[in-house]
Amino acid sequence: MPLVAGIDCSTTATKVVVRDAETGELLRDGRAAHPPGTEIAPERWDDALRAASDGLLEGVDALSVAAQQHGMVVLDENGDVIRPALLWNDIRSACAAADLVVELGGAQEWAEAVGSVPVASFTVTKLRWLAENEPANARRVARVLLPHDWLSWRLRGGARADAETVTDRGDASGTGYWSPITAGYRPDLLERALGFLPEVPRVLAPRDVAGSTAAGALVAPGTGDNMAAALGCGAGPGDVVVSIGTSGVVSAVHSAPTRDASGFVAGFADATGRFLPLVCTLNAARVLAAAAGVLRVDFDEFDQLALSADPGAGGLVLLPYLEGERTPNRPNARGVVHGFTPTNATAANLARAAVEGLLCGLADGLDAMRAHGVVADRILLVGGGAKSRAVQEIAPALLEAPVVVPEPGEYVADGAARQAAWVLLGGDQPPPWRVGGLDRVRGAEPQPQVRAAYAAIRDSTA
């Protein structure tokens, strides 16, 4: 039985799954937490991978790493890490992002150049921040990697300074200096950010072999977490994946690159040779957790409260910008609860407003995707927040499409494993696994009045 492993290096933890390469059957899995924060020493990822994979990788024929997008890992000429990696959710480069947009001539120029308008999440903005705020560290930079690039490099024996670094088109498309439109780097944008040209990884095709581990397992190209999630849950044309985890993500497999000058839709590539237009918010499941904490209830009680309130929460509106926001680009914003009155100030309405605020933000993203030709025949609702019964029941009315909830799973790690199986087994397409079943399809009448009330508060606080 050929075996493959998928590794998910997320913001909060490393997760490992081992599956049968041919059938996708889950055989074993593991998990290890990461330290909290918006920057981390990459060596902690190594530690977490060793802990999560302890005893799991024996006999594995191929593996792949998927990881959080955008993070900045900078190495010196000896291959040593210069400073802790800045993660996607570190917003200190917001001013650098705004400056870069202006310097190139505006948002339209960026959209045409790389398919996306950079915000603080993007690697290119973090490099500008480094150049401006830590010039001594910036001058030492010889290579710039993404989290998945670094972990794959380490798995292939990358302690050697001369070992080649590689990436894939999906993760590269989130840097701000690789273009899915032209399938090439934009060295001028990289130099504009850092002031000089460091080495960047070679971009592999979706089923190229990156190398092998010391144990002889093939290492697949790997990819970003959102690209792997789409692969892991089997998304195809007409499917929109809505992931409610640390961040909120709306993404869809698409046949052509997108260019959104508004900055809402990031024009990424996917892990199969196609494209993955994507909208990402900073605040997702944490909105539910924060509201449940205020109400001092567990998540089951929170769901019951939210579903007991009427749509619109009696006029209570919650803007879920708890830690600033990426989409819309409001890095200094904070959460707002609007419309409290003596009659609507109930626990049920606050719970309902939290769920509706979270989903309205994602619905705004889906509207932007539809404006760029994305078809939403059905929504695949995944991530930790998708376990919420209130989210499941309210989502169809606000997203205005049938919602399917796949069985809970580690879809990023599963997507990485499926990519590893594709590299191992060959073929024109990834193996047709059925990882988990699909829960019932949920539908509901649209609730435009809820969206309109949310939009009014959103626009008045811009």
Tab-separated table of C-alpha atoms in Angstrom:
chain	number	residue	atom	x	y	z
A	1	MET	CA	0.000	0.000	0.000
A	2	PRO	CA	1.653	3.307	-1.043
A	3	LEU	CA	1.435	5.884	1.736
A	4	VAL	CA	1.463	9.673	1.604
A	5	ALA	CA	1.588	12.335	4.291
A	6	GLY	CA	0.126	15.832	4.293
A	7	ILE	CA	1.477	18.506	6.623
A	8	ASP	CA	-0.468	21.638	7.530
A	9	CYS	CA	1.615	24.356	9.203
A	10	SER	CA	-1.161	26.746	10.185
A	11	THR	CA	-1.098	29.877	12.304
A	12	THR	CA	-1.860	27.972	15.493
A	13	ALA	CA	-0.647	24.398	14.996
A	14	THR	CA	1.039	21.813	12.812
A	15	LYS	CA	-1.192	18.943	11.740
A	16	VAL	CA	-0.101	15.743	9.985
A	17	VAL	CA	-2.229	13.136	8.213
A	18	VAL	CA	-1.081	9.873	6.659
A	19	ARG	CA	-3.334	8.389	3.974
A	20	ASP	CA	-3.453	5.559	1.482
A	21	ALA	CA	-2.214	7.178	-1.727
A	22	GLU	CA	-4.704	5.338	-3.936
A	23	THR	CA	-7.914	5.517	-1.882
A	24	GLY	CA	-7.327	8.445	0.444
A	25	GLU	CA	-8.168	6.351	3.509
A	26	LEU	CA	-6.967	8.057	6.696
A	27	LEU	CA	-4.522	5.802	8.546
A	28	ARG	CA	-3.026	8.031	11.246
A	29	ASP	CA	-2.729	11.665	12.262
A	30	GLY	CA	-1.073	13.998	14.763
A	31	ARG	CA	-1.066	17.576	15.949
A	32	ALA	CA	1.170	19.992	17.892
A	33	ALA	CA	0.471	23.599	18.869
A	34	HIS	CA	2.457	26.704	17.911
A	35	PRO	CA	3.173	29.624	20.234
A	36	PRO	CA	0.620	32.439	19.867
A	37	GLY	CA	1.477	35.721	18.180
A	38	THR	CA	1.991	37.364	14.817
A	39	GLU	CA	5.664	36.485	14.509
A	40	ILE	CA	7.458	33.240	15.280
A	41	ALA	CA	10.927	31.733	15.077
A	42	PRO	CA	10.655	29.263	12.171
A	43	GLU	CA	12.512	26.690	14.266
A	44	ARG	CA	9.313	26.373	16.307
A	45	TRP	CA	7.657	24.981	13.169
A	46	ASP	CA	10.394	22.367	13.049
A	47	ASP	CA	9.724	21.495	16.676
A	48	ALA	CA	5.989	21.247	16.098
A	49	LEU	CA	6.454	19.091	13.000
A	50	ARG	CA	8.639	16.647	14.911
A	51	ALA	CA	6.081	16.461	17.709
A	52	ALA	CA	3.069	16.130	15.407
A	53	SER	CA	4.688	13.498	13.173
A	54	ASP	CA	6.341	11.431	15.928
A	55	GLY	CA	6.054	7.804	14.810
A	56	LEU	CA	3.736	8.647	11.908
A	57	LEU	CA	6.011	8.949	8.882
A	58	GLU	CA	7.573	5.486	8.842
A	59	GLY	CA	6.922	3.878	5.476
A	60	VAL	CA	5.618	7.073	3.869
A	61	ASP	CA	6.467	7.199	0.155
A	62	ALA	CA	5.742	10.894	-0.484
A	63	LEU	CA	4.790	13.958	1.497
A	64	SER	CA	3.801	17.556	0.965
A	65	VAL	CA	3.745	20.684	3.109
A	66	ALA	CA	0.927	23.236	2.999
A	67	ALA	CA	1.286	26.293	5.198
A	68	GLN	CA	-0.130	29.677	6.048
A	69	GLN	CA	0.336	32.073	3.153
A	70	HIS	CA	2.345	35.306	2.992
A	71	GLY	CA	4.669	34.814	5.982
A	72	MET	CA	8.144	36.326	5.575
A	73	VAL	CA	11.105	34.045	6.320
A	74	VAL	CA	14.455	35.766	5.635
A	75	LEU	CA	17.773	33.916	5.507
A	76	ASP	CA	21.349	35.147	5.396
A	77	GLU	CA	24.086	33.895	3.062
A	78	ASN	CA	24.724	30.925	5.373
A	79	GLY	CA	21.088	29.821	5.303
A	80	ASP	CA	20.447	31.000	8.874
A	81	VAL	CA	17.196	32.694	9.874
A	82	ILE	CA	17.802	36.412	10.408
A	83	ARG	CA	14.756	37.283	12.512
A	84	PRO	CA	11.435	35.709	13.540
A	85	ALA	CA	9.072	35.181	10.616
A	86	LEU	CA	6.380	37.819	10.249
A	87	LEU	CA	3.055	36.039	9.778
A	88	TRP	CA	0.148	36.886	7.520
A	89	ASN	CA	-1.820	38.386	10.426
A	90	ASP	CA	0.921	40.819	11.444
A	91	ILE	CA	-0.404	44.234	10.407
A	92	ARG	CA	2.627	46.396	11.239
A	93	SER	CA	3.352	46.718	7.501
A	94	ALA	CA	0.035	48.457	6.753
A	95	CYS	CA	1.742	51.795	6.048
A	96	ALA	CA	4.314	50.053	3.868
A	97	ALA	CA	1.474	48.501	1.866
A	98	ALA	CA	-0.166	51.877	1.300
A	99	ASP	CA	3.152	53.395	0.239
A	100	LEU	CA	3.871	50.618	-2.252
A	101	VAL	CA	0.436	50.982	-3.842
A	102	VAL	CA	1.003	54.694	-4.382
A	103	GLU	CA	4.571	54.275	-5.639
A	104	LEU	CA	3.565	51.930	-8.447
A	105	GLY	CA	0.832	54.287	-9.577
A	106	GLY	CA	-2.214	52.940	-7.786
A	107	ALA	CA	-4.307	49.854	-7.149
A	108	GLN	CA	-5.072	49.194	-10.816
A	109	GLU	CA	-1.364	48.944	-11.622
A	110	TRP	CA	-0.850	46.368	-8.886
A	111	ALA	CA	-3.891	44.363	-9.977
A	112	GLU	CA	-2.566	44.260	-13.525
A	113	ALA	CA	0.960	43.404	-12.374
A	114	VAL	CA	0.311	40.547	-9.938
A	115	GLY	CA	-3.463	40.056	-9.802
A	116	SER	CA	-3.777	41.526	-6.291
A	117	VAL	CA	-3.504	44.836	-4.485
A	118	PRO	CA	-1.091	44.363	-1.569
A	119	VAL	CA	-2.279	44.807	2.005
A	120	ALA	CA	-0.359	44.257	5.230
A	121	SER	CA	-0.673	40.479	4.916
A	122	PHE	CA	1.416	40.257	1.733
A	123	THR	CA	5.104	39.347	1.849
A	124	VAL	CA	6.122	42.280	-0.332
A	125	THR	CA	4.838	44.732	2.287
A	126	LYS	CA	6.684	42.954	5.088
A	127	LEU	CA	9.933	43.257	3.152
A	128	ARG	CA	9.398	47.011	2.822
A	129	TRP	CA	8.695	47.185	6.575
A	130	LEU	CA	11.931	45.294	7.223
A	131	ALA	CA	13.942	47.651	5.019
A	132	GLU	CA	12.532	50.710	6.757
A	133	ASN	CA	12.483	49.511	10.364
A	134	GLU	CA	15.314	46.977	10.635
A	135	PRO	CA	17.833	48.090	8.012
A	136	ALA	CA	20.691	46.077	9.526
A	137	ASN	CA	18.620	42.898	9.245
A	138	ALA	CA	17.464	43.860	5.764
A	139	ARG	CA	21.048	44.197	4.552
A	140	ARG	CA	21.747	40.599	5.636
A	141	VAL	CA	18.928	39.110	3.540
A	142	ALA	CA	20.175	36.644	0.934
A	143	ARG	CA	16.958	34.604	0.465
A	144	VAL	CA	13.268	35.223	1.047
A	145	LEU	CA	11.034	32.194	1.661
A	146	LEU	CA	7.440	31.513	2.581
A	147	PRO	CA	6.631	29.217	5.529
A	148	HIS	CA	5.928	26.203	3.319
A	149	ASP	CA	9.087	26.844	1.295
A	150	TRP	CA	11.197	26.840	4.455
A	151	LEU	CA	9.687	23.661	5.887
A	152	SER	CA	10.000	21.809	2.570
A	153	TRP	CA	13.624	22.982	2.331
A	154	ARG	CA	14.329	21.688	5.830
A	155	LEU	CA	12.708	18.326	5.071
A	156	ARG	CA	15.007	18.010	2.058
A	157	GLY	CA	18.096	18.682	4.173
A	158	GLY	CA	18.089	22.434	3.789
A	159	ALA	CA	20.579	23.131	6.562
A	160	ARG	CA	23.085	23.530	3.699
A	161	ALA	CA	23.356	27.091	2.500
A	162	ASP	CA	23.728	25.922	-1.112
A	163	ALA	CA	20.598	23.726	-1.112
A	164	GLU	CA	18.051	24.916	-3.680
A	165	THR	CA	14.807	26.397	-2.436
A	166	VAL	CA	11.554	25.820	-4.309
A	167	THR	CA	7.929	26.864	-4.054
A	168	ASP	CA	4.719	26.424	-6.060
A	169	ARG	CA	2.645	28.836	-8.093
A	170	GLY	CA	-0.201	28.877	-5.548
A	171	ASP	CA	1.838	30.098	-2.599
A	172	ALA	CA	4.058	32.296	-4.793
A	173	SER	CA	0.967	34.149	-6.000
A	174	GLY	CA	0.489	35.541	-2.485
A	175	THR	CA	3.854	37.248	-2.250
A	176	GLY	CA	3.061	40.363	-4.263
A	177	TYR	CA	6.104	39.806	-6.484
A	178	TRP	CA	5.089	36.705	-8.486
A	179	SER	CA	2.360	37.071	-11.086
A	180	PRO	CA	-0.203	34.341	-11.827
A	181	ILE	CA	-1.054	36.346	-14.941
A	182	THR	CA	2.407	35.976	-16.502
A	183	ALA	CA	3.534	32.959	-14.426
A	184	GLY	CA	6.734	34.746	-13.491
A	185	TYR	CA	8.423	36.809	-10.812
A	186	ARG	CA	8.332	40.584	-10.879
A	187	PRO	CA	11.884	41.373	-9.709
A	188	ASP	CA	11.193	45.086	-10.049
A	189	LEU	CA	8.525	44.848	-7.330
A	190	LEU	CA	10.766	42.771	-5.096
A	191	GLU	CA	13.578	45.286	-5.481
A	192	ARG	CA	11.163	48.158	-4.903
A	193	ALA	CA	10.214	46.632	-1.559
A	194	LEU	CA	13.605	45.591	-0.180
A	195	GLY	CA	15.974	47.884	-2.071
A	196	PHE	CA	17.909	45.064	-3.754
A	197	LEU	CA	17.260	41.614	-5.215
A	198	PRO	CA	17.574	38.615	-2.889
A	199	GLU	CA	17.301	35.023	-4.079
A	200	VAL	CA	13.755	33.665	-4.312
A	201	PRO	CA	12.615	30.033	-4.721
A	202	ARG	CA	12.240	28.324	-8.076
A	203	VAL	CA	8.539	27.863	-8.870
A	204	LEU	CA	7.591	24.246	-9.537
A	205	ALA	CA	4.704	22.932	-11.610
A	206	PRO	CA	1.858	21.322	-9.630
A	207	ARG	CA	3.163	17.731	-9.734
A	208	ASP	CA	6.913	18.292	-9.974
A	209	VAL	CA	9.159	16.538	-7.479
A	210	ALA	CA	10.867	18.998	-5.143
A	211	GLY	CA	13.352	16.429	-3.830
A	212	SER	CA	13.389	13.742	-1.166
A	213	THR	CA	13.800	13.363	2.575
A	214	ALA	CA	16.710	11.595	4.248
A	215	ALA	CA	14.432	8.547	4.527
A	216	GLY	CA	13.824	8.547	0.762
A	217	ALA	CA	10.262	9.903	0.670
A	218	LEU	CA	9.473	12.130	-2.303
A	219	VAL	CA	8.732	15.742	-1.409
A	220	ALA	CA	5.964	17.357	-3.486
A	221	PRO	CA	5.973	21.083	-4.329
A	222	GLY	CA	3.686	21.941	-1.409
A	223	THR	CA	1.442	25.002	-1.509
A	224	GLY	CA	-0.408	27.613	0.522
A	225	ASP	CA	-3.077	26.632	2.997
A	226	ASN	CA	-5.988	27.996	0.973
A	227	MET	CA	-4.866	26.184	-2.169
A	228	ALA	CA	-4.485	22.949	-0.215
A	229	ALA	CA	-7.908	23.346	1.390
A	230	ALA	CA	-9.552	23.600	-2.035
A	231	LEU	CA	-7.709	20.457	-3.104
A	232	GLY	CA	-8.528	18.658	0.130
A	233	CYS	CA	-12.273	19.188	0.001
A	234	GLY	CA	-12.457	18.405	-3.710
A	235	ALA	CA	-13.658	21.831	-4.856
A	236	GLY	CA	-14.368	22.100	-8.570
A	237	PRO	CA	-15.946	24.605	-10.960
A	238	GLY	CA	-19.124	26.027	-9.451
A	239	ASP	CA	-17.973	25.377	-5.874
A	240	VAL	CA	-17.086	28.202	-3.517
A	241	VAL	CA	-15.193	27.245	-0.380
A	242	VAL	CA	-16.028	29.357	2.659
A	243	SER	CA	-13.601	28.597	5.461
A	244	ILE	CA	-14.233	29.921	8.960
A	245	GLY	CA	-11.058	29.479	10.973
A	246	THR	CA	-8.616	31.975	12.436
A	247	SER	CA	-9.291	33.934	9.255
A	248	GLY	CA	-12.384	33.906	7.082
A	249	VAL	CA	-11.757	32.828	3.497
A	250	VAL	CA	-13.952	32.772	0.406
A	251	SER	CA	-12.252	31.061	-2.540
A	252	ALA	CA	-13.139	29.309	-5.770
A	253	VAL	CA	-11.365	27.292	-8.434
A	254	HIS	CA	-11.493	29.427	-11.564
A	255	SER	CA	-10.365	29.041	-15.165
A	256	ALA	CA	-8.765	32.472	-15.605
A	257	PRO	CA	-6.752	34.928	-13.517
A	258	THR	CA	-8.595	37.822	-11.897
A	259	ARG	CA	-7.550	41.456	-11.503
A	260	ASP	CA	-9.506	43.339	-8.855
A	261	ALA	CA	-8.337	46.923	-8.386
A	262	SER	CA	-10.669	47.325	-5.391
A	263	GLY	CA	-8.373	44.994	-3.473
A	264	PHE	CA	-11.238	42.814	-2.280
A	265	VAL	CA	-10.381	39.804	-4.442
A	266	ALA	CA	-6.832	38.493	-4.397
A	267	GLY	CA	-5.990	36.936	-7.760
A	268	PHE	CA	-4.137	33.825	-6.633
A	269	ALA	CA	-3.188	30.661	-8.499
A	270	ASP	CA	-4.327	27.259	-7.218
A	271	ALA	CA	-2.438	24.005	-6.707
A	272	THR	CA	-3.571	22.316	-9.939
A	273	GLY	CA	-2.579	24.770	-12.673
A	274	ARG	CA	-5.772	26.812	-12.530
A	275	PHE	CA	-6.588	29.912	-10.468
A	276	LEU	CA	-8.005	30.617	-7.023
A	277	PRO	CA	-9.598	34.064	-6.650
A	278	LEU	CA	-9.859	34.596	-2.926
A	279	VAL	CA	-11.163	37.004	-0.326
A	280	CYS	CA	-9.671	36.828	3.166
A	281	THR	CA	-10.805	38.493	6.383
A	282	LEU	CA	-8.711	38.664	9.546
A	283	ASN	CA	-11.588	37.896	11.890
A	284	ALA	CA	-13.691	34.772	11.672
A	285	ALA	CA	-14.179	32.063	14.304
A	286	ARG	CA	-12.736	34.392	16.953
A	287	VAL	CA	-15.828	36.592	16.508
A	288	LEU	CA	-18.015	33.731	17.690
A	289	ALA	CA	-15.605	32.914	20.512
A	290	ALA	CA	-15.481	36.529	21.655
A	291	ALA	CA	-19.277	36.881	21.700
A	292	ALA	CA	-19.689	33.578	23.535
A	293	GLY	CA	-17.111	34.767	26.061
A	294	VAL	CA	-18.951	38.028	26.678
A	295	LEU	CA	-22.176	36.090	27.157
A	296	ARG	CA	-20.437	33.506	29.359
A	297	VAL	CA	-21.912	30.569	27.490
A	298	ASP	CA	-20.430	27.545	25.743
A	299	PHE	CA	-20.734	27.155	21.988
A	300	ASP	CA	-23.841	24.962	22.125
A	301	GLU	CA	-25.627	27.546	24.267
A	302	PHE	CA	-24.352	30.305	21.986
A	303	ASP	CA	-25.887	28.560	18.956
A	304	GLN	CA	-29.193	28.131	20.761
A	305	LEU	CA	-29.263	31.814	21.650
A	306	ALA	CA	-28.431	32.948	18.104
A	307	LEU	CA	-31.083	30.730	16.533
A	308	SER	CA	-33.715	31.858	19.016
A	309	ALA	CA	-33.430	35.485	17.844
A	310	ASP	CA	-35.155	36.852	14.747
A	311	PRO	CA	-33.183	37.657	11.587
A	312	GLY	CA	-31.662	41.096	11.951
A	313	ALA	CA	-31.208	40.693	15.720
A	314	GLY	CA	-33.799	43.342	16.498
A	315	GLY	CA	-31.685	46.013	14.785
A	316	LEU	CA	-28.416	45.085	16.501
A	317	VAL	CA	-25.467	45.083	14.054
A	318	LEU	CA	-21.957	43.844	14.823
A	319	LEU	CA	-18.977	44.809	12.645
A	320	PRO	CA	-16.472	42.016	13.296
A	321	TYR	CA	-13.210	43.973	12.976
A	322	LEU	CA	-11.826	42.756	16.304
A	323	GLU	CA	-8.144	42.973	15.401
A	324	GLY	CA	-8.243	45.345	12.465
A	325	GLU	CA	-9.343	44.031	9.095
A	326	ARG	CA	-7.806	42.953	5.833
A	327	THR	CA	-10.942	42.938	3.657
A	328	PRO	CA	-12.028	45.692	3.623
A	329	ASN	CA	-8.536	47.085	4.228
A	330	ARG	CA	-8.936	48.667	7.682
A	331	PRO	CA	-5.892	47.590	9.680
A	332	ASN	CA	-6.589	50.058	12.500
A	333	ALA	CA	-10.321	49.358	12.831
A	334	ARG	CA	-11.896	47.670	15.837
A	335	GLY	CA	-15.151	45.807	16.371
A	336	VAL	CA	-18.362	47.818	16.639
A	337	VAL	CA	-21.739	46.884	18.093
A	338	HIS	CA	-24.345	49.327	16.790
A	339	GLY	CA	-28.008	49.903	17.502
A	340	PHE	CA	-28.424	48.912	21.159
A	341	THR	CA	-31.855	49.834	22.502
A	342	PRO	CA	-33.699	48.821	25.675
A	343	THR	CA	-35.796	46.379	23.668
A	344	ASN	CA	-33.078	44.597	21.678
A	345	ALA	CA	-30.413	44.404	24.393
A	346	THR	CA	-30.674	40.652	24.869
A	347	ALA	CA	-28.181	37.815	24.896
A	348	ALA	CA	-29.990	36.193	21.977
A	349	ASN	CA	-29.734	39.304	19.808
A	350	LEU	CA	-26.045	39.781	20.566
A	351	ALA	CA	-25.346	36.163	19.636
A	352	ARG	CA	-27.360	36.517	16.435
A	353	ALA	CA	-25.624	39.803	15.557
A	354	ALA	CA	-22.209	38.158	15.949
A	355	VAL	CA	-23.107	35.336	13.561
A	356	GLU	CA	-24.728	37.712	11.069
A	357	GLY	CA	-21.784	40.142	11.215
A	358	LEU	CA	-19.296	37.369	10.535
A	359	LEU	CA	-21.358	36.023	7.624
A	360	CYS	CA	-22.153	39.446	6.146
A	361	GLY	CA	-18.421	40.162	5.918
A	362	LEU	CA	-17.930	36.906	4.034
A	363	ALA	CA	-21.000	37.610	1.871
A	364	ASP	CA	-19.422	40.915	0.832
A	365	GLY	CA	-16.426	38.905	-0.330
A	366	LEU	CA	-18.620	36.480	-2.250
A	367	ASP	CA	-20.354	39.402	-3.983
A	368	ALA	CA	-16.947	40.685	-5.109
A	369	MET	CA	-16.061	37.224	-6.432
A	370	ARG	CA	-19.315	37.002	-8.371
A	371	ALA	CA	-18.537	40.380	-9.939
A	372	HIS	CA	-15.406	38.757	-11.412
A	373	GLY	CA	-17.285	35.890	-13.001
A	374	VAL	CA	-17.139	33.328	-10.200
A	375	VAL	CA	-20.180	31.045	-10.230
A	376	ALA	CA	-21.481	29.902	-6.840
A	377	ASP	CA	-23.624	26.842	-7.481
A	378	ARG	CA	-22.983	25.700	-3.943
A	379	ILE	CA	-21.002	26.751	-0.878
A	380	LEU	CA	-18.675	24.283	0.839
A	381	LEU	CA	-18.581	25.464	4.450
A	382	VAL	CA	-15.427	24.300	6.243
A	383	GLY	CA	-13.204	25.241	9.187
A	384	GLY	CA	-13.677	25.210	12.922
A	385	GLY	CA	-16.379	27.872	12.832
A	386	ALA	CA	-18.381	25.774	10.353
A	387	LYS	CA	-19.206	23.404	13.212
A	388	SER	CA	-21.523	26.069	14.620
A	389	ARG	CA	-25.162	25.101	14.066
A	390	ALA	CA	-26.102	28.780	13.983
A	391	VAL	CA	-23.553	29.475	11.248
A	392	GLN	CA	-24.799	26.495	9.242
A	393	GLU	CA	-28.453	27.528	9.489
A	394	ILE	CA	-27.983	31.277	8.862
A	395	ALA	CA	-25.317	31.069	6.119
A	396	PRO	CA	-27.580	30.106	3.155
A	397	ALA	CA	-29.764	33.193	3.601
A	398	LEU	CA	-26.831	35.614	3.735
A	399	LEU	CA	-24.538	33.923	1.200
A	400	GLU	CA	-27.524	33.421	-1.137
A	401	ALA	CA	-26.544	29.944	-2.288
A	402	PRO	CA	-27.104	26.368	-1.142
A	403	VAL	CA	-24.675	25.449	1.635
A	404	VAL	CA	-23.081	22.033	2.052
A	405	VAL	CA	-21.154	21.208	5.228
A	406	PRO	CA	-18.545	18.500	4.623
A	407	GLU	CA	-17.716	16.233	7.514
A	408	PRO	CA	-15.169	17.896	9.806
A	409	GLY	CA	-11.626	17.210	8.709
A	410	GLU	CA	-8.140	18.622	8.301
A	411	TYR	CA	-8.717	19.806	4.754
A	412	VAL	CA	-5.416	21.675	4.399
A	413	ALA	CA	-3.404	18.623	5.471
A	414	ASP	CA	-5.664	16.429	3.334
A	415	GLY	CA	-5.008	18.639	0.312
A	416	ALA	CA	-1.271	18.399	0.890
A	417	ALA	CA	-1.548	14.605	1.118
A	418	ARG	CA	-3.576	14.511	-2.089
A	419	GLN	CA	-0.889	16.558	-3.839
A	420	ALA	CA	1.758	14.117	-2.574
A	421	ALA	CA	-0.305	11.237	-3.970
A	422	TRP	CA	-0.528	13.014	-7.329
A	423	VAL	CA	3.269	13.355	-7.436
A	424	LEU	CA	3.725	9.733	-6.384
A	425	LEU	CA	1.125	8.121	-8.662
A	426	GLY	CA	1.279	10.490	-11.658
A	427	GLY	CA	-1.616	11.265	-13.974
A	428	ASP	CA	-3.149	14.410	-15.409
A	429	GLN	CA	-5.305	15.106	-12.344
A	430	PRO	CA	-5.005	14.501	-8.584
A	431	PRO	CA	-6.359	11.104	-7.500
A	432	PRO	CA	-10.163	11.203	-7.108
A	433	TRP	CA	-10.320	10.712	-3.352
A	434	ARG	CA	-13.519	11.074	-1.404
A	435	VAL	CA	-12.250	12.443	1.883
A	436	GLY	CA	-15.217	12.497	4.237
A	437	GLY	CA	-18.883	12.683	3.277
A	438	LEU	CA	-21.114	15.658	2.657
A	439	ASP	CA	-23.745	16.709	5.128
A	440	ARG	CA	-27.182	17.686	3.867
A	441	VAL	CA	-27.592	20.689	1.623
A	442	ARG	CA	-29.048	23.691	3.388
A	443	GLY	CA	-31.022	26.415	1.649
A	444	ALA	CA	-32.964	29.456	2.812
A	445	GLU	CA	-34.706	32.530	1.500
A	446	PRO	CA	-32.295	35.472	1.140
A	447	GLN	CA	-32.422	38.149	3.836
A	448	PRO	CA	-31.449	41.361	2.018
A	449	GLN	CA	-32.608	43.485	4.947
A	450	VAL	CA	-29.875	41.993	7.147
A	451	ARG	CA	-27.221	42.637	4.501
A	452	ALA	CA	-28.508	46.207	3.997
A	453	ALA	CA	-28.385	47.029	7.713
A	454	TYR	CA	-24.862	45.652	7.945
A	455	ALA	CA	-23.729	47.590	4.864
A	456	ALA	CA	-25.102	50.863	6.246
A	457	ILE	CA	-23.059	50.537	9.441
A	458	ARG	CA	-20.007	49.256	7.572
A	459	ASP	CA	-20.013	52.242	5.232
A	460	SER	CA	-20.752	54.804	7.937
A	461	THR	CA	-17.703	53.733	9.941
A	462	ALA	CA	-15.262	53.669	6.997
